[in-house]
PDB file of C-alpha atoms (C1' of nucleotides) in Angstrom:
ATOM      1  CA  MET A   1     102.076-109.544-221.632  1.00  0.00           C
ATOM      2  CA  ILE A   2     100.486-112.662-220.343  1.00  0.00           C
ATOM      3  CA  GLU A   3      98.955-112.143-216.847  1.00  0.00           C
ATOM      4  CA  GLU A   4     102.005-112.538-215.064  1.00  0.00           C
ATOM      5  CA  GLU A   5     101.410-113.506-211.340  1.00  0.00           C
ATOM      6  CA  GLU A   6     101.467-110.146-209.149  1.00  0.00           C
ATOM      7  CA  PRO A   7     103.623-110.502-206.068  1.00  0.00           C
ATOM      8  CA  ASN A   8     100.803-108.088-204.880  1.00  0.00           C
ATOM      9  CA  TRP A   9     100.541-108.839-200.943  1.00  0.00           C
ATOM     10  CA  LEU A  10      97.638-106.921-201.409  1.00  0.00           C
ATOM     11  CA  THR A  11      95.771-109.023-203.268  1.00  0.00           C
ATOM     12  CA  ARG A  12      92.651-109.659-201.001  1.00  0.00           C
ATOM     13  CA  ARG A  13      93.106-113.299-202.710  1.00  0.00           C
ATOM     14  CA  GLU A  14      94.208-114.437-199.255  1.00  0.00           C
ATOM     15  CA  GLU A  15      94.103-118.450-199.911  1.00  0.00           C
ATOM     16  CA  LEU A  16      92.990-120.104-197.113  1.00  0.00           C
ATOM     17  CA  PRO A  17      95.144-122.130-195.796  1.00  0.00           C
ATOM     18  CA  ARG A  18      94.240-125.262-194.977  1.00  0.00           C
ATOM     19  CA  PRO A  19      94.538-126.447-191.340  1.00  0.00           C
ATOM     20  CA  GLU A  20      96.703-128.969-192.505  1.00  0.00           C
ATOM     21  CA  GLU A  21      98.969-126.141-194.345  1.00  0.00           C
ATOM     22  CA  LEU A  22      98.848-123.727-191.325  1.00  0.00           C
ATOM     23  CA  MET A  23      99.652-126.463-188.601  1.00  0.00           C
ATOM     24  CA  PRO A  24     103.206-124.535-188.347  1.00  0.00           C
ATOM     25  CA  LEU A  25     101.520-122.039-186.895  1.00  0.00           C
ATOM     26  CA  TYR A  26     100.726-123.386-184.108  1.00  0.00           C
ATOM     27  CA  GLN A  27     100.815-121.065-181.196  1.00  0.00           C
ATOM     28  CA  SER A  28     100.951-122.949-177.890  1.00  0.00           C
ATOM     29  CA  LEU A  29      98.496-121.965-176.156  1.00  0.00           C
ATOM     30  CA  ILE A  30      98.696-124.871-173.682  1.00  0.00           C
ATOM     31  CA  THR A  31      99.811-123.300-171.048  1.00  0.00           C
ATOM     32  CA  PRO A  32     101.597-124.803-167.983  1.00  0.00           C
ATOM     33  CA  ASP A  33      98.253-125.286-165.871  1.00  0.00           C
ATOM     34  CA  LEU A  34      95.899-126.435-168.466  1.00  0.00           C
ATOM     35  CA  ALA A  35      98.891-129.183-169.268  1.00  0.00           C
ATOM     36  CA  LEU A  36      99.235-130.045-165.514  1.00  0.00           C
ATOM     37  CA  ALA A  37      95.483-130.237-165.706  1.00  0.00           C
ATOM     38  CA  PHE A  38      95.651-132.363-168.635  1.00  0.00           C
ATOM     39  CA  ASP A  39      97.953-134.522-166.697  1.00  0.00           C
ATOM     40  CA  ILE A  40     100.434-134.200-169.796  1.00  0.00           C
ATOM     41  CA  LEU A  41     104.040-133.155-169.928  1.00  0.00           C
ATOM     42  CA  THR A  42     104.436-129.473-169.151  1.00  0.00           C
ATOM     43  CA  PRO A  43     107.104-128.405-172.048  1.00  0.00           C
ATOM     44  CA  ASN A  44     108.340-125.724-170.094  1.00  0.00           C
ATOM     45  CA  PRO A  45     107.935-125.043-166.798  1.00  0.00           C
ATOM     46  CA  SER A  46     107.517-121.276-167.476  1.00  0.00           C
ATOM     47  CA  ALA A  47     104.638-119.869-169.690  1.00  0.00           C
ATOM     48  CA  ALA A  48     104.132-121.018-172.798  1.00  0.00           C
ATOM     49  CA  PRO A  49     105.109-118.843-175.736  1.00  0.00           C
ATOM     50  CA  GLY A  50     102.220-116.810-177.063  1.00  0.00           C
ATOM     51  CA  LEU A  51     100.511-116.487-173.713  1.00  0.00           C
ATOM     52  CA  ASN A  52     101.606-114.597-170.732  1.00  0.00           C
ATOM     53  CA  ALA A  53     100.645-116.016-167.962  1.00  0.00           C
ATOM     54  CA  HIS A  54      99.504-114.335-165.071  1.00  0.00           C
ATOM     55  CA  ASP A  55     103.170-114.722-163.626  1.00  0.00           C
ATOM     56  CA  THR A  56     104.556-112.452-166.260  1.00  0.00           C
ATOM     57  CA  ALA A  57     107.145-110.786-163.600  1.00  0.00           C
ATOM     58  CA  ALA A  58     108.680-114.060-163.554  1.00  0.00           C
ATOM     59  CA  ASN A  59     109.691-114.198-167.075  1.00  0.00           C
ATOM     60  CA  HIS A  60     113.121-115.230-166.879  1.00  0.00           C
ATOM     61  CA  HIS A  61     112.203-118.691-168.671  1.00  0.00           C
ATOM     62  CA  PRO A  62     115.807-119.859-169.456  1.00  0.00           C
ATOM     63  CA  ALA A  63     114.866-121.875-172.421  1.00  0.00           C
ATOM     64  CA  GLN A  64     111.396-122.064-174.649  1.00  0.00           C
ATOM     65  CA  ALA A  65     110.840-125.772-175.339  1.00  0.00           C
ATOM     66  CA  LEU A  66     107.507-125.207-177.146  1.00  0.00           C
ATOM     67  CA  LEU A  67     107.514-128.705-178.537  1.00  0.00           C
ATOM     68  CA  GLY A  68     105.401-131.997-177.789  1.00  0.00           C
ATOM     69  CA  VAL A  69     102.104-130.375-178.519  1.00  0.00           C
ATOM     70  CA  PRO A  70      99.642-131.973-176.233  1.00  0.00           C
ATOM     71  CA  ASP A  71      96.413-132.910-177.579  1.00  0.00           C
ATOM     72  CA  PHE A  72      94.570-132.201-175.600  1.00  0.00           C
ATOM     73  CA  GLU A  73      91.592-132.381-178.381  1.00  0.00           C
ATOM     74  CA  SER A  74      91.892-136.257-178.838  1.00  0.00           C
ATOM     75  CA  PRO A  75      91.530-137.725-175.285  1.00  0.00           C
ATOM     76  CA  ASN A  76      93.148-140.385-174.360  1.00  0.00           C
ATOM     77  CA  HIS A  77      90.266-142.253-173.338  1.00  0.00           C
ATOM     78  CA  SER A  78      88.716-141.849-176.581  1.00  0.00           C
ATOM     79  CA  SER A  79      85.406-141.091-176.336  1.00  0.00           C
ATOM     80  CA  PRO A  80      84.783-141.219-180.285  1.00  0.00           C
ATOM     81  CA  ALA A  81      80.863-140.898-180.945  1.00  0.00           C
ATOM     82  CA  GLY A  82      80.259-139.254-177.375  1.00  0.00           C
ATOM     83  CA  SER A  83      80.867-135.819-176.501  1.00  0.00           C
ATOM     84  CA  GLY A  84      80.789-134.154-179.548  1.00  0.00           C
ATOM     85  CA  SER A  85      80.805-130.783-178.519  1.00  0.00           C
ATOM     86  CA  GLY A  86      82.209-131.869-175.159  1.00  0.00           C
ATOM     87  CA  GLY A  87      85.600-132.857-176.042  1.00  0.00           C
ATOM     88  CA  ASN A  88      87.480-131.839-173.142  1.00  0.00           C
ATOM     89  CA  GLU A  89      85.438-129.650-170.862  1.00  0.00           C
ATOM     90  CA  LEU A  90      88.400-129.608-168.257  1.00  0.00           C
ATOM     91  CA  ALA A  91      89.884-127.613-171.180  1.00  0.00           C
ATOM     92  CA  ARG A  92      87.488-125.309-171.218  1.00  0.00           C
ATOM     93  CA  THR A  93      86.599-124.819-167.676  1.00  0.00           C
ATOM     94  CA  LEU A  94      90.136-124.059-166.700  1.00  0.00           C
ATOM     95  CA  LYS A  95      91.219-120.882-166.398  1.00  0.00           C
ATOM     96  CA  ARG A  96      93.878-119.137-169.419  1.00  0.00           C
ATOM     97  CA  PRO A  97      95.894-116.555-168.965  1.00  0.00           C
ATOM     98  CA  ARG A  98      95.590-113.623-170.945  1.00  0.00           C
ATOM     99  CA  LEU A  99      95.768-114.450-174.403  1.00  0.00           C
ATOM    100  CA  VAL A 100      98.727-112.619-176.521  1.00  0.00           C
ATOM    101  CA  TRP A 101      97.315-111.754-179.961  1.00  0.00           C
ATOM    102  CA  THR A 102     100.965-112.282-181.686  1.00  0.00           C
ATOM    103  CA  PRO A 103     100.861-110.753-184.934  1.00  0.00           C
ATOM    104  CA  GLN A 104     101.184-113.798-186.713  1.00  0.00           C
ATOM    105  CA  LEU A 105      98.171-115.186-184.503  1.00  0.00           C
ATOM    106  CA  HIS A 106      96.480-112.364-185.399  1.00  0.00           C
ATOM    107  CA  LYS A 107      97.227-112.413-189.423  1.00  0.00           C
ATOM    108  CA  ARG A 108      95.971-115.935-189.323  1.00  0.00           C
ATOM    109  CA  PHE A 109      92.591-114.370-187.718  1.00  0.00           C
ATOM    110  CA  VAL A 110      92.725-111.621-190.557  1.00  0.00           C
ATOM    111  CA  ASP A 111      93.148-114.253-192.829  1.00  0.00           C
ATOM    112  CA  ALA A 112      90.539-115.751-192.344  1.00  0.00           C
ATOM    113  CA  VAL A 113      88.374-113.112-191.751  1.00  0.00           C
ATOM    114  CA  ALA A 114      89.183-112.081-195.546  1.00  0.00           C
ATOM    115  CA  HIS A 115      88.670-115.586-196.548  1.00  0.00           C
ATOM    116  CA  LEU A 116      84.456-116.018-194.991  1.00  0.00           C
ATOM    117  CA  GLY A 117      83.895-112.922-195.644  1.00  0.00           C
ATOM    118  CA  ILE A 118      82.413-109.792-193.619  1.00  0.00           C
ATOM    119  CA  LYS A 119      79.165-111.476-193.496  1.00  0.00           C
ATOM    120  CA  ASN A 120      80.124-115.535-192.542  1.00  0.00           C
ATOM    121  CA  ALA A 121      82.809-113.800-190.342  1.00  0.00           C
ATOM    122  CA  VAL A 122      81.868-114.969-186.991  1.00  0.00           C
ATOM    123  CA  PRO A 123      83.698-115.621-184.120  1.00  0.00           C
ATOM    124  CA  LYS A 124      83.006-119.595-184.645  1.00  0.00           C
ATOM    125  CA  THR A 125      83.630-119.996-187.773  1.00  0.00           C
ATOM    126  CA  ILE A 126      86.897-118.022-187.522  1.00  0.00           C
ATOM    127  CA  MET A 127      87.623-119.609-184.679  1.00  0.00           C
ATOM    128  CA  GLN A 128      87.807-123.008-186.445  1.00  0.00           C
ATOM    129  CA  LEU A 129      89.114-121.845-189.504  1.00  0.00           C
ATOM    130  CA  MET A 130      91.813-120.707-187.788  1.00  0.00           C
ATOM    131  CA  SER A 131      92.653-124.025-186.544  1.00  0.00           C
ATOM    132  CA  VAL A 132      94.637-122.717-183.734  1.00  0.00           C
ATOM    133  CA  ASP A 133      94.679-125.212-180.372  1.00  0.00           C
ATOM    134  CA  GLY A 134      93.715-124.013-177.409  1.00  0.00           C
ATOM    135  CA  LEU A 135      92.051-120.827-179.215  1.00  0.00           C
ATOM    136  CA  THR A 136      88.016-120.475-177.353  1.00  0.00           C
ATOM    137  CA  ARG A 137      85.207-118.933-179.348  1.00  0.00           C
ATOM    138  CA  GLU A 138      85.619-116.049-176.689  1.00  0.00           C
ATOM    139  CA  ASN A 139      88.962-115.170-177.646  1.00  0.00           C
ATOM    140  CA  VAL A 140      87.818-114.836-181.407  1.00  0.00           C
ATOM    141  CA  ALA A 141      84.837-112.972-180.652  1.00  0.00           C
ATOM    142  CA  SER A 142      86.524-110.543-178.350  1.00  0.00           C
ATOM    143  CA  HIS A 143      89.352-109.746-180.896  1.00  0.00           C
ATOM    144  CA  LEU A 144      86.664-109.758-183.712  1.00  0.00           C
ATOM    145  CA  GLN A 145      84.795-107.098-181.765  1.00  0.00           C
ATOM    146  CA  LYS A 146      87.927-105.086-181.372  1.00  0.00           C
ATOM    147  CA  TYR A 147      89.627-105.477-185.033  1.00  0.00           C
ATOM    148  CA  ARG A 148      85.613-104.267-186.144  1.00  0.00           C
ATOM    149  CA  LEU A 149      86.086-101.398-184.132  1.00  0.00           C
ATOM    150  CA  TYR A 150      89.367-100.732-185.264  1.00  0.00           C
ATOM    151  CA  LEU A 151      88.238-100.840-188.682  1.00  0.00           C
ATOM    152  CA  LYS A 152      85.099 -98.764-188.361  1.00  0.00           C
ATOM    153  CA  ARG A 153      87.902 -96.214-187.069  1.00  0.00           C
ATOM    154  CA  MET A 154      90.053 -96.678-189.438  1.00  0.00           C
ATOM    155  CA  GLN A 155      87.625 -95.636-192.454  1.00  0.00           C
ATOM    156  CA  GLY A 156      85.858 -93.005-191.037  1.00  0.00           C
ATOM    157  CA  LEU A 157      89.142 -91.463-191.099  1.00  0.00           C
ATOM    158  CA  SER A 158      90.314 -92.125-194.422  1.00  0.00           C
ATOM    159  CA  SER A 159      87.368 -90.612-196.113  1.00  0.00           C
ATOM    160  CA  ALA A 160      88.542 -87.468-194.933  1.00  0.00           C
ATOM    161  CA  GLY A 161      91.819 -86.109-195.671  1.00  0.00           C
ATOM    162  CA  PRO A 162      95.019 -86.831-197.354  1.00  0.00           C
ATOM    163  CA  PRO A 163      96.111 -89.702-198.395  1.00  0.00           C
ATOM    164  CA  CYS A 164      95.238 -92.668-196.001  1.00  0.00           C
ATOM    165  CA  PRO A 165      98.710 -93.190-194.837  1.00  0.00           C
ATOM    166  CA  MET A 166      99.133 -96.880-195.606  1.00  0.00           C
ATOM    167  CA  SER A 167      97.023 -99.788-196.843  1.00  0.00           C
ATOM    168  CA  ALA A 168      95.012 -99.600-193.769  1.00  0.00           C
ATOM    169  CA  ALA A 169      94.109-103.038-192.643  1.00  0.00           C
ATOM    170  CA  ASP A 170      96.218-104.690-194.342  1.00  0.00           C
ATOM    171  CA  ALA A 171      99.453-103.033-192.359  1.00  0.00           C
ATOM    172  CA  ALA A 172      98.024-101.648-189.560  1.00  0.00           C
ATOM    173  CA  THR A 173      96.030-104.833-188.750  1.00  0.00           C
ATOM    174  CA  GLU A 174      98.691-106.847-189.641  1.00  0.00           C
ATOM    175  CA  GLN A 175     100.865-105.388-187.726  1.00  0.00           C
ATOM    176  CA  LEU A 176      98.413-106.453-184.513  1.00  0.00           C
ATOM    177  CA  PHE A 177      96.364-103.892-183.614  1.00  0.00           C
ATOM    178  CA  ALA A 178      99.232-101.767-183.042  1.00  0.00           C
ATOM    179  CA  SER A 179     102.188-103.301-181.194  1.00  0.00           C
ATOM    180  CA  THR A 180     104.811-103.866-182.943  1.00  0.00           C
ATOM    181  CA  PRO A 181     107.853-101.915-182.704  1.00  0.00           C
ATOM    182  CA  ILE A 182     108.649-102.211-186.024  1.00  0.00           C
ATOM    183  CA  HIS A 183     108.433 -98.922-187.449  1.00  0.00           C
ATOM    184  CA  ASN A 184     109.633 -98.192-190.571  1.00  0.00           C
ATOM    185  CA  PRO A 185     109.764 -94.967-192.796  1.00  0.00           C
ATOM    186  CA  PHE A 186     107.909 -96.284-195.756  1.00  0.00           C
ATOM    187  CA  LEU A 187     105.151 -97.068-193.296  1.00  0.00           C
ATOM    188  CA  ALA A 188     103.698 -93.919-193.083  1.00  0.00           C
ATOM    189  CA  ARG A 189     103.474 -93.060-196.767  1.00  0.00           C
ATOM    190  CA  GLY A 190     100.456 -92.389-199.036  1.00  0.00           C
ATOM    191  CA  ALA A 191     100.056 -95.007-201.503  1.00  0.00           C
ATOM    192  CA  SER A 192      98.754 -93.120-204.778  1.00  0.00           C
ATOM    193  CA  GLY A 193      95.656 -95.188-206.242  1.00  0.00           C
ATOM    194  CA  THR A 194      96.256 -98.637-206.010  1.00  0.00           C
ATOM    195  CA  GLY A 195      99.622 -98.471-205.391  1.00  0.00           C
ATOM    196  CA  GLN A 196      99.833-100.111-202.113  1.00  0.00           C
ATOM    197  CA  GLU A 197     103.087-100.787-200.955  1.00  0.00           C
ATOM    198  CA  SER A 198     104.103-103.515-198.838  1.00  0.00           C
ATOM    199  CA  PHE A 199     106.694-103.920-196.537  1.00  0.00           C
ATOM    200  CA  MET A 200     106.392-106.690-193.925  1.00  0.00           C
ATOM    201  CA  GLN A 201     109.388-108.233-194.794  1.00  0.00           C
ATOM    202  CA  PHE A 202     111.752-106.258-193.827  1.00  0.00           C
ATOM    203  CA  MET A 203     111.851-107.684-189.928  1.00  0.00           C
ATOM    204  CA  ALA A 204     113.184-110.879-189.962  1.00  0.00           C
ATOM    205  CA  PRO A 205     116.523-110.463-189.113  1.00  0.00           C
ATOM    206  CA  PRO A 206     118.053-112.964-186.757  1.00  0.00           C
ATOM    207  CA  LEU A 207     117.386-111.310-184.301  1.00  0.00           C
ATOM    208  CA  LEU A 208     117.281-113.702-181.241  1.00  0.00           C
ATOM    209  CA  GLN A 209     119.425-115.081-178.630  1.00  0.00           C
ATOM    210  CA  HIS A 210     119.114-112.190-176.816  1.00  0.00           C
ATOM    211  CA  HIS A 211     118.501-113.823-173.274  1.00  0.00           C
ATOM    212  CA  GLN A 212     119.036-117.092-172.621  1.00  0.00           C
ATOM    213  CA  HIS A 213     119.243-119.888-174.795  1.00  0.00           C
ATOM    214  CA  ILE A 214     116.071-120.765-176.845  1.00  0.00           C
ATOM    215  CA  ALA A 215     117.892-123.378-178.594  1.00  0.00           C
ATOM    216  CA  ALA A 216     114.542-125.594-178.327  1.00  0.00           C
ATOM    217  CA  ALA A 217     113.332-123.908-180.963  1.00  0.00           C
ATOM    218  CA  ALA A 218     115.975-125.263-183.007  1.00  0.00           C
ATOM    219  CA  SER A 219     113.654-128.038-184.012  1.00  0.00           C
ATOM    220  CA  LEU A 220     110.953-125.490-185.738  1.00  0.00           C
ATOM    221  CA  ALA A 221     113.950-124.416-187.552  1.00  0.00           C
ATOM    222  CA  GLN A 222     111.363-122.486-189.783  1.00  0.00           C
ATOM    223  CA  GLN A 223     110.296-120.783-186.890  1.00  0.00           C
ATOM    224  CA  ARG A 224     111.632-117.518-185.826  1.00  0.00           C
ATOM    225  CA  PHE A 225     111.391-115.778-182.591  1.00  0.00           C
ATOM    226  CA  TYR A 226     111.157-112.465-182.311  1.00  0.00           C
ATOM    227  CA  HIS A 227     111.597-110.879-178.894  1.00  0.00           C
ATOM    228  CA  GLN A 228     109.063-107.823-178.811  1.00  0.00           C
ATOM    229  CA  THR A 229     110.085-105.449-175.660  1.00  0.00           C
ATOM    230  CA  GLN A 230     107.803-103.834-174.436  1.00  0.00           C
ATOM    231  CA  HIS A 231     107.641-101.314-171.480  1.00  0.00           C
ATOM    232  CA  PHE A 232     105.341-100.413-169.070  1.00  0.00           C
ATOM    233  CA  GLY A 233     104.128 -97.164-169.491  1.00  0.00           C
ATOM    234  CA  SER A 234     105.745 -95.580-166.916  1.00  0.00           C
ATOM    235  CA  PRO A 235     104.664 -92.180-166.210  1.00  0.00           C
ATOM    236  CA  MET A 236     108.562 -90.830-165.796  1.00  0.00           C
ATOM    237  CA  ALA A 237     109.493 -93.253-168.737  1.00  0.00           C
ATOM    238  CA  THR A 238     108.558 -90.153-171.317  1.00  0.00           C
ATOM    239  CA  GLY A 239     110.300 -89.960-174.252  1.00  0.00           C
ATOM    240  CA  VAL A 240     109.886 -93.697-175.335  1.00  0.00           C
ATOM    241  CA  GLY A 241     106.086 -94.285-174.835  1.00  0.00           C
ATOM    242  CA  TYR A 242     104.711 -96.833-176.862  1.00  0.00           C
ATOM    243  CA  ASP A 243     104.531 -96.643-180.307  1.00  0.00           C
ATOM    244  CA  TYR A 244     101.184 -97.408-181.025  1.00  0.00           C
ATOM    245  CA  GLY A 245     100.326 -96.781-184.753  1.00  0.00           C
ATOM    246  CA  PHE A 246      96.859 -96.345-184.929  1.00  0.00           C
ATOM    247  CA  PRO A 247      94.239 -94.413-183.424  1.00  0.00           C
ATOM    248  CA  THR A 248      93.670 -94.622-179.642  1.00  0.00           C
ATOM    249  CA  MET A 249      90.156 -95.623-179.060  1.00  0.00           C
ATOM    250  CA  THR A 250      89.887 -94.346-174.996  1.00  0.00           C
ATOM    251  CA  GLY A 251      86.662 -93.326-173.483  1.00  0.00           C
ATOM    252  CA  GLY A 252      88.358 -91.637-171.118  1.00  0.00           C
ATOM    253  CA  SER A 253      89.648 -88.288-171.439  1.00  0.00           C
ATOM    254  CA  GLY A 254      90.132 -88.564-175.266  1.00  0.00           C
ATOM    255  CA  LEU A 255      93.420 -86.661-175.636  1.00  0.00           C
ATOM    256  CA  GLY A 256      96.255 -87.571-174.197  1.00  0.00           C
ATOM    257  CA  MET A 257      97.599 -89.948-176.957  1.00  0.00           C
ATOM    258  CA  ARG A 258     101.767 -89.423-176.962  1.00  0.00           C
ATOM    259  CA  HIS A 259     103.663 -89.779-180.202  1.00  0.00           C
ATOM    260  CA  SER A 260     106.794 -90.761-179.383  1.00  0.00           C
ATOM    261  CA  SER A 261     109.401 -90.348-181.624  1.00  0.00           C
ATOM    262  CA  PRO A 262     109.313 -92.566-184.744  1.00  0.00           C
ATOM    263  CA  LEU A 263     111.509 -95.181-183.427  1.00  0.00           C
ATOM    264  CA  ALA A 264     113.282 -95.389-186.381  1.00  0.00           C
ATOM    265  CA  VAL A 265     114.929 -98.779-185.721  1.00  0.00           C
ATOM    266  CA  PRO A 266     117.361 -99.906-188.256  1.00  0.00           C
ATOM    267  CA  PRO A 267     116.782-103.725-189.408  1.00  0.00           C
ATOM    268  CA  ASN A 268     119.335-104.780-187.261  1.00  0.00           C
ATOM    269  CA  SER A 269     118.683-102.988-183.800  1.00  0.00           C
ATOM    270  CA  TYR A 270     116.046-104.442-181.935  1.00  0.00           C
ATOM    271  CA  GLY A 271     114.671-104.778-178.526  1.00  0.00           C
ATOM    272  CA  GLU A 272     117.582-103.151-176.897  1.00  0.00           C
ATOM    273  CA  GLY A 273     116.559-100.001-178.620  1.00  0.00           C
ATOM    274  CA  ILE A 274     115.096 -98.143-176.001  1.00  0.00           C
ATOM    275  CA  ASP A 275     116.833 -99.385-172.220  1.00  0.00           C
ATOM    276  CA  SER A 276     115.853 -98.253-169.131  1.00  0.00           C
ATOM    277  CA  GLY A 277     116.753 -99.474-166.042  1.00  0.00           C
ATOM    278  CA  SER A 278     113.231 -99.342-164.118  1.00  0.00           C
ATOM    279  CA  ARG A 279     111.111-100.457-167.082  1.00  0.00           C
ATOM    280  CA  ARG A 280     109.591-103.865-167.140  1.00  0.00           C
ATOM    281  CA  ARG A 281     110.137-105.928-170.740  1.00  0.00           C
ATOM    282  CA  VAL A 282     107.670-108.270-171.355  1.00  0.00           C
ATOM    283  CA  LEU A 283     109.393-110.645-173.769  1.00  0.00           C
ATOM    284  CA  THR A 284     106.776-111.673-176.167  1.00  0.00           C
ATOM    285  CA  LEU A 285     108.271-114.951-178.929  1.00  0.00           C
ATOM    286  CA  PHE A 286     105.904-115.678-181.452  1.00  0.00           C
ATOM    287  CA  PRO A 287     107.453-118.014-184.007  1.00  0.00           C
ATOM    288  CA  SER A 288     107.082-116.895-187.341  1.00  0.00           C
ATOM    289  CA  GLY A 289     105.582-119.648-189.602  1.00  0.00           C
ATOM    290  CA  SER A 290     105.160-119.756-193.570  1.00  0.00           C
ATOM    291  CA  GLU A 291     102.963-117.134-193.571  1.00  0.00           C
ATOM    292  CA  ASP A 292     103.158-113.495-194.493  1.00  0.00           C
TER     293      ASP A 292
ATOM    294  C1'  DC B   1      75.401-117.972-181.018  1.00  0.00           C
ATOM    295  C1'  DC B   2      76.367-113.230-182.121  1.00  0.00           C
ATOM    296  C1'  DG B   3      77.515-108.121-180.945  1.00  0.00           C
ATOM    297  C1'  DC B   4      77.820-104.324-177.395  1.00  0.00           C
ATOM    298  C1'  DA B   5      79.158-102.626-173.077  1.00  0.00           C
ATOM    299  C1'  DA B   6      80.913-103.092-168.730  1.00  0.00           C
ATOM    300  C1'  DA B   7      84.966-104.637-165.650  1.00  0.00           C
ATOM    301  C1'  DT B   8      88.945-106.670-164.602  1.00  0.00           C
ATOM    302  C1'  DA B   9      94.249-107.314-165.613  1.00  0.00           C
ATOM    303  C1'  DT B  10      98.132-106.371-166.693  1.00  0.00           C
TER     304       DT B  10
ATOM    305  C1'  DT C   1      97.077 -94.252-167.073  1.00  0.00           C
ATOM    306  C1'  DA C   2      95.878 -96.683-170.741  1.00  0.00           C
ATOM    307  C1'  DT C   3      95.424-100.645-173.205  1.00  0.00           C
ATOM    308  C1'  DA C   4      94.210-105.722-173.887  1.00  0.00           C
ATOM    309  C1'  DT C   5      91.774-109.020-172.696  1.00  0.00           C
ATOM    310  C1'  DT C   6      87.652-111.073-170.137  1.00  0.00           C
ATOM    311  C1'  DT C   7      83.269-111.468-168.539  1.00  0.00           C
ATOM    312  C1'  DG C   8      78.029-110.432-168.682  1.00  0.00           C
ATOM    313  C1'  DC C   9      73.788-109.604-170.985  1.00  0.00           C
ATOM    314  C1'  DG C  10      70.522-108.794-174.503  1.00  0.00           C
TER     315       DG C  10
END
DNA sequence: CCGCAAATAT
DNA sequence: TATATTTGCG
């Protein structure tokens, strides 16, 4: 019996990938506006993946050419010595659209936090550790706030009652605070002892090419695009609401959380699981990197 | 700069 | 409407 490497994803040993290692995850945080402001070429006329511009209404972007990472981090003028923190003030001052924390992005976030430790997990450090272009400290800070709340909520919950539904933060968190359509029957399973079973590999079937052509992705052969279909909560759209797998912490009514049916989406069916003409579908394609 | 609370946008 | 993200304050 040798200490064989255990495929335990639950291992807290989150290896902190070096900036170079986790480069592939770069989310095109550069929005068209931002790019324009920089006078750099705009990859695609549409919103950049990962970021939903205020122009969500016009989601019919044909192709997703997410190439040419505009390194707004390295100015042409080159002020090597000067401007340590300044860098590109323009970039910082630009109004960026809502940042969409994709599971992958969140994953990296969690990884960073795990490695830094709860004590050192401060926005700035996390941000630096994530090494995601365009990601601001504010973004991380706010996300961290929610993340902590989420953890706290979960802790208190797991303390009183039957076995926790899942490995907790690991799974749920990875799921990004709850926004992944992927629901598998195993997810709601009580793990015995340390038997924390993971289940994040089931999702990765060839699910794309739904609408237009995303051939552009060809460049990043390793990157898979997953179309997350979200439907705006319509008062009448009952029957199939969000399937949030995590507690709501609304400060309002407190109740009113409806659990939609356990959307048992087969590993083959995606997106079109529910259809509705009047529903607005937000296509969020997130490139899957080498992580997870 | 960090954390929290409120405001705003989607 | 609720949720997510942003913004302001201590």
